[in-house]
Amino acid sequence: MNAQPFTFAGQHILSVNQFNREAIEYVFHIANQMRPYALREKRTEVLRGAILGNLFFEPSTRTRVSFGTAFNLLGGEVRETVGMSNSALAKGESLYDTARVLSGYSDIIAMRHPQAGSVAEFATGSRVPVLNGGDGANEHPTQALLDLFTIEKECQAHGSTIDGLHIAMIGDLKYGRTVHSLCKLLSLYNNIHFTLIAPKELSMPTGILDTITQAGHKLTITEEFSGSLDADICYQTRVQEERFTSQDEADKFRGKFRLDQQIYTKHFQSKTVIMHPLPRDSRAEANELDNDLNLHPNLAIFRQTDNGVLVRMALFALTLGVETIMQQHERPVLWQTPTKSIL
Ligand code: CP
């Protein structure tokens, strides 16, 4: 790619609605350039002196740590606030005031918050770019981008493309923000077949179904696994118990959709790639993605998490406008690194 088709510098990344195919391809083009830095083959200090405000007001392992790691790998420093009770939000401070204050301490902010729309509200008070790390059941745009990046890589490995993909999404499609954002991104491509498998109470929101059908894609909705699915991707999700009004309600659905070697073999093809945004609920009563698939070559869950670093590095470089000068600030790696063959 030669031309820069989309201006990211200074932009917030709040929703996948901001992206078209050209912009996605540019993010992926930059993400691919991050591979040698993520593999520690070399370093770049292009963001030396820059500070990431990493604000996580809801539990997270991958998103929080990979945002921080991505920023560190570009040479920047990370300041974290974790948990609502450890911030002045617990004293009634508004998101706007918090943003005005913290954007004075940071060059860019990544944020997760339990309320839908909260990160966009926060961004109105921020003087620096804000990246949405998940806002309630609404969106998780950086997860959707890393999922799509992974889907593209998996398709390439199987000699196919995203266009023409058949994806089965399984589980809590109502509260699972990752599938909301991913459906919107996939709808930008051609001839996608979405098979949505969920109980009626946890079905995909109407607005997302409208996006899929209005773009002319094929949609199959069912409440149960049945027969053999010719899916390229099986995207399993967790019951988002933190979004239910009562634990009893969440318990009704726990363990309803399990995927193990036997179920996978019965319902999917030998080509079907298994994805999950993680965390998977591995407690016995849920066990939604069994450990007996851990060594299956089609299990892409840890390729997803590794790809998350590349995509988040790309988003930082793009929003801070340094994506074309990373090589000018390279340094050698002085320590011995293990082989990271997965990426
Ligand atoms: N996929 C994801 O958002 O994981 P975390 O909740 O651990 O960030």
XYZ file of C-alpha atoms and ligand atoms in Angstrom:
351
model
C 0.000 0.000 0.000
C 1.364 3.423 -0.897
C -1.332 5.954 -0.206
C -2.669 6.801 3.224
C -6.429 6.556 2.672
C -7.792 7.625 6.041
C -6.725 10.156 8.645
C -6.557 8.605 12.072
C -4.261 11.171 13.736
C -5.962 12.831 16.676
C -9.159 10.757 16.290
C -11.010 8.896 19.020
C -11.710 5.219 18.288
C -15.134 4.751 19.847
C -17.094 2.539 17.478
C -16.584 0.250 14.534
C -19.060 2.523 12.714
C -16.080 4.836 12.089
C -14.437 2.269 9.791
C -14.870 1.413 6.139
C -13.002 -1.349 4.350
C -10.249 0.969 3.216
C -9.605 2.143 6.775
C -9.625 -1.438 8.083
C -7.108 -2.496 5.430
C -4.854 0.387 6.413
C -5.006 -0.608 10.112
C -4.124 -4.188 9.140
C -1.296 -2.966 6.901
C 0.230 -1.095 9.854
C -0.500 -4.003 12.235
C 1.550 -6.297 9.994
C 4.486 -3.866 10.275
C 4.353 -4.274 14.086
C 5.236 -7.965 13.936
C 9.068 -7.613 14.360
C 8.578 -5.325 17.371
C 6.033 -7.693 18.982
C 8.393 -10.603 18.297
C 11.252 -8.591 19.926
C 13.336 -8.960 16.771
C 13.917 -5.219 17.079
C 12.575 -2.300 19.095
C 11.227 1.097 18.244
C 11.189 4.122 20.539
C 8.873 6.158 18.351
C 6.596 6.950 21.322
C 9.404 7.606 23.822
C 8.143 10.213 26.291
C 4.469 9.610 25.490
C 2.042 8.530 28.234
C -0.953 6.219 27.889
C -3.713 6.685 30.469
C -5.094 3.132 30.770
C -8.425 3.457 32.582
C -10.279 0.235 33.307
C -13.425 0.687 35.372
C -14.506 -2.913 34.708
C -12.497 -6.172 35.000
C -10.137 -6.991 32.144
C -7.032 -9.068 31.557
C -6.340 -9.072 27.805
C -7.552 -5.678 26.728
C -5.947 -3.757 29.587
C -2.601 -5.566 29.487
C -2.354 -5.687 25.699
C -3.094 -1.945 25.420
C -0.291 -1.353 27.943
C 2.073 -3.796 26.255
C 1.363 -2.321 22.835
C 2.194 1.174 24.105
C 5.371 -0.041 25.829
C 6.470 -1.827 22.647
C 6.302 1.526 20.845
C 8.516 3.073 23.521
C 5.789 4.821 25.557
C 4.889 4.674 29.239
C 1.645 3.544 30.847
C -0.270 4.978 33.840
C -3.159 2.806 34.988
C -6.351 3.357 36.929
C -8.121 0.100 37.679
C -11.553 -0.295 39.267
C -14.318 2.229 39.884
C -13.765 2.217 43.655
C -10.155 3.384 43.193
C -11.152 6.490 41.241
C -13.011 9.700 42.057
C -15.950 8.395 39.974
C -16.867 6.640 43.238
C -17.205 10.128 44.835
C -19.629 11.277 42.152
C -17.179 12.910 39.742
C -18.548 13.042 36.193
C -16.978 11.285 33.224
C -16.528 14.716 31.624
C -14.503 16.090 34.568
C -12.474 12.881 34.812
C -11.651 13.186 31.112
C -10.692 16.871 31.375
C -8.314 16.062 34.224
C -6.752 12.824 32.966
C -6.293 14.065 29.411
C -4.007 16.696 30.935
C -1.799 13.891 32.216
C -1.757 11.682 29.111
C -1.103 11.765 25.367
C -3.757 9.140 24.685
C -6.308 7.245 26.772
C -7.697 3.708 26.578
C -10.821 3.144 28.624
C -13.322 0.456 29.626
C -16.501 1.215 31.550
C -19.634 -0.848 32.343
C -22.168 1.614 30.864
C -23.064 1.673 27.163
C -22.102 5.075 25.701
C -19.825 5.955 28.645
C -16.576 6.003 26.649
C -18.104 8.346 24.048
C -19.349 10.602 26.864
C -15.863 10.570 28.402
C -14.346 11.469 25.025
C -16.341 14.735 24.917
C -14.204 15.987 27.813
C -10.889 14.614 26.598
C -8.214 16.709 24.935
C -6.416 13.612 23.664
C -7.565 10.595 21.598
C -9.669 8.029 23.475
C -9.798 4.348 22.492
C -12.853 2.368 23.555
C -11.823 -0.791 25.432
C -15.464 -1.860 25.854
C -18.521 0.108 26.995
C -21.098 -2.125 28.675
C -22.950 -4.396 26.250
C -22.513 -1.848 23.463
C -19.210 -2.137 21.585
C -15.647 -3.424 21.766
C -14.140 -1.976 18.584
C -10.509 -2.947 19.136
C -11.531 -6.548 19.890
C -13.592 -6.608 16.670
C -10.607 -5.336 14.688
C -8.292 -7.974 16.162
C -10.933 -10.648 15.558
C -11.283 -9.558 11.948
C -7.490 -9.411 11.538
C -7.359 -12.998 12.875
C -10.184 -14.101 10.560
C -8.289 -12.658 7.603
C -5.114 -14.527 8.623
C -7.018 -17.790 9.150
C -8.758 -17.388 5.770
C -5.417 -16.749 4.077
C -4.025 -19.911 5.685
C -6.950 -21.849 4.171
C -6.620 -20.149 0.751
C -9.838 -18.129 1.121
C -10.873 -14.546 1.863
C -13.252 -12.775 4.236
C -15.614 -12.222 1.299
C -17.810 -15.332 1.120
C -17.156 -16.292 4.776
C -19.599 -18.433 6.769
C -19.387 -17.600 10.482
C -21.366 -19.263 13.252
C -21.728 -17.157 16.425
C -22.780 -19.048 19.516
C -23.994 -18.213 23.002
C -24.816 -14.854 24.566
C -25.351 -12.714 21.491
C -27.490 -10.193 23.379
C -24.904 -8.921 25.845
C -21.741 -10.000 24.017
C -20.372 -6.686 22.775
C -17.602 -8.361 20.784
C -20.098 -10.057 18.468
C -22.034 -6.798 18.023
C -18.934 -4.987 16.811
C -17.708 -7.946 14.737
C -21.062 -8.308 12.922
C -20.904 -4.643 11.938
C -17.367 -4.967 10.579
C -18.101 -8.203 8.694
C -21.159 -6.529 7.150
C -18.738 -4.264 5.256
C -17.562 -7.338 3.285
C -19.356 -9.337 0.565
C -21.579 -12.432 0.763
C -21.145 -13.259 4.433
C -23.309 -16.037 5.888
C -24.070 -15.408 9.569
C -25.436 -18.381 11.526
C -26.527 -17.111 14.949
C -27.072 -19.782 17.600
C -28.543 -18.466 20.856
C -31.561 -18.935 23.101
C -34.347 -16.423 22.324
C -33.619 -14.527 25.539
C -29.975 -13.998 24.472
C -30.542 -13.309 20.784
C -28.668 -10.739 18.723
C -30.139 -7.195 19.052
C -32.470 -6.151 16.211
C -30.266 -3.236 15.177
C -27.376 -5.597 14.423
C -29.678 -7.988 12.511
C -30.850 -5.000 10.455
C -27.241 -4.084 9.644
C -26.612 -7.631 8.400
C -29.755 -7.948 6.291
C -29.626 -4.417 4.874
C -26.111 -5.170 3.606
C -27.558 -8.180 1.755
C -25.880 -10.952 3.757
C -27.336 -14.376 4.480
C -28.706 -14.809 7.990
C -29.644 -18.079 9.706
C -31.029 -17.865 13.243
C -31.453 -20.915 15.437
C -31.692 -21.735 19.142
C -29.780 -25.026 19.060
C -26.873 -26.763 17.363
C -28.326 -29.041 14.723
C -26.826 -31.120 11.957
C -23.526 -30.296 10.347
C -22.593 -26.674 9.763
C -20.439 -25.713 6.813
C -18.924 -22.842 8.801
C -15.438 -21.436 8.215
C -15.430 -19.898 11.699
C -17.136 -20.988 14.896
C -17.134 -17.957 17.251
C -18.023 -19.058 20.773
C -18.945 -16.527 23.489
C -19.308 -16.416 27.261
C -22.611 -15.813 29.074
C -22.045 -12.211 30.205
C -23.311 -12.791 33.726
C -22.238 -9.310 34.848
C -24.916 -7.794 32.566
C -27.846 -9.827 33.945
C -30.185 -8.332 36.533
C -29.883 -11.426 38.755
C -27.486 -14.328 39.151
C -30.432 -16.773 38.886
C -31.214 -15.440 35.424
C -27.594 -15.908 34.292
C -27.491 -19.405 35.818
C -30.337 -20.506 33.501
C -27.996 -20.235 30.526
C -24.705 -21.340 32.051
C -23.398 -24.459 30.302
C -26.125 -24.380 27.641
C -23.641 -24.075 24.811
C -20.556 -26.159 25.397
C -17.976 -26.837 22.751
C -15.664 -29.784 23.142
C -13.907 -32.154 20.768
C -16.988 -34.389 20.391
C -19.481 -31.559 19.754
C -17.037 -29.838 17.421
C -16.541 -33.013 15.378
C -20.299 -33.652 15.248
C -21.365 -30.183 14.096
C -18.400 -28.622 12.306
C -16.037 -29.374 9.441
C -12.364 -30.263 9.711
C -11.643 -26.764 8.294
C -13.699 -24.845 10.906
C -11.588 -22.379 12.906
C -12.578 -21.980 16.567
C -12.543 -18.462 17.985
C -13.570 -16.928 21.314
C -12.863 -13.367 22.505
C -11.926 -14.784 25.946
C -12.141 -15.044 28.853
C -13.739 -18.480 28.448
C -15.641 -19.640 31.509
C -13.771 -22.827 32.412
C -15.738 -23.587 35.581
C -17.268 -27.078 35.408
C -20.848 -25.764 35.308
C -20.063 -23.634 32.239
C -17.039 -25.089 30.442
C -18.071 -23.364 27.235
C -14.822 -24.194 25.392
C -13.288 -27.388 26.682
C -9.593 -27.869 27.365
C -9.714 -30.999 25.190
C -9.529 -28.608 22.207
C -6.440 -26.800 23.530
C -4.016 -28.461 21.134
C -6.372 -28.506 18.161
C -4.667 -26.706 15.247
C -7.938 -24.927 14.405
C -8.166 -23.346 17.851
C -7.299 -19.695 17.138
C -8.006 -18.187 20.567
C -4.374 -17.534 21.423
C -3.623 -16.324 17.920
C -6.404 -13.787 18.595
C -4.752 -12.599 21.814
C -1.333 -12.296 20.157
C -2.870 -10.429 17.218
C -4.478 -8.030 19.692
C -1.064 -6.559 20.478
C -0.333 -5.913 16.784
C -3.706 -4.272 16.146
C -3.539 -2.105 19.283
C 0.028 -1.045 18.409
C -1.272 -0.041 14.967
C -4.133 1.990 16.472
C -1.750 3.836 18.810
C 0.684 4.581 15.983
C -2.131 5.778 13.722
C -3.983 7.939 16.241
C -0.706 9.519 17.367
C 0.419 9.995 13.750
C 3.718 8.088 13.912
C 2.921 5.100 11.683
C 5.324 6.210 8.933
C 8.335 6.964 11.168
C 8.582 3.880 13.387
C 11.599 2.552 11.484
C 13.516 5.818 12.008
C 13.446 5.195 15.766
C 14.493 1.560 15.818
C 16.942 0.100 18.316
C 18.479 -3.378 18.608
C 17.176 -5.881 21.128
C 19.980 -6.563 23.616
C 18.444 -9.457 25.544
C 17.797 -13.045 24.521
C 14.185 -13.756 23.610
C 12.317 -17.030 23.333
C 11.057 -17.945 19.872
C 7.565 -16.532 19.498
C 6.548 -18.604 16.524
C 2.823 -18.167 17.053
C 2.594 -14.663 15.531
N -11.626 -10.077 25.233
C -11.573 -9.260 26.306
O -12.111 -8.143 26.248
O -10.942 -9.759 27.379
P -10.702 -9.001 28.767
O -12.068 -8.824 29.395
O -9.785 -9.865 29.553
O -10.107 -7.652 28.438
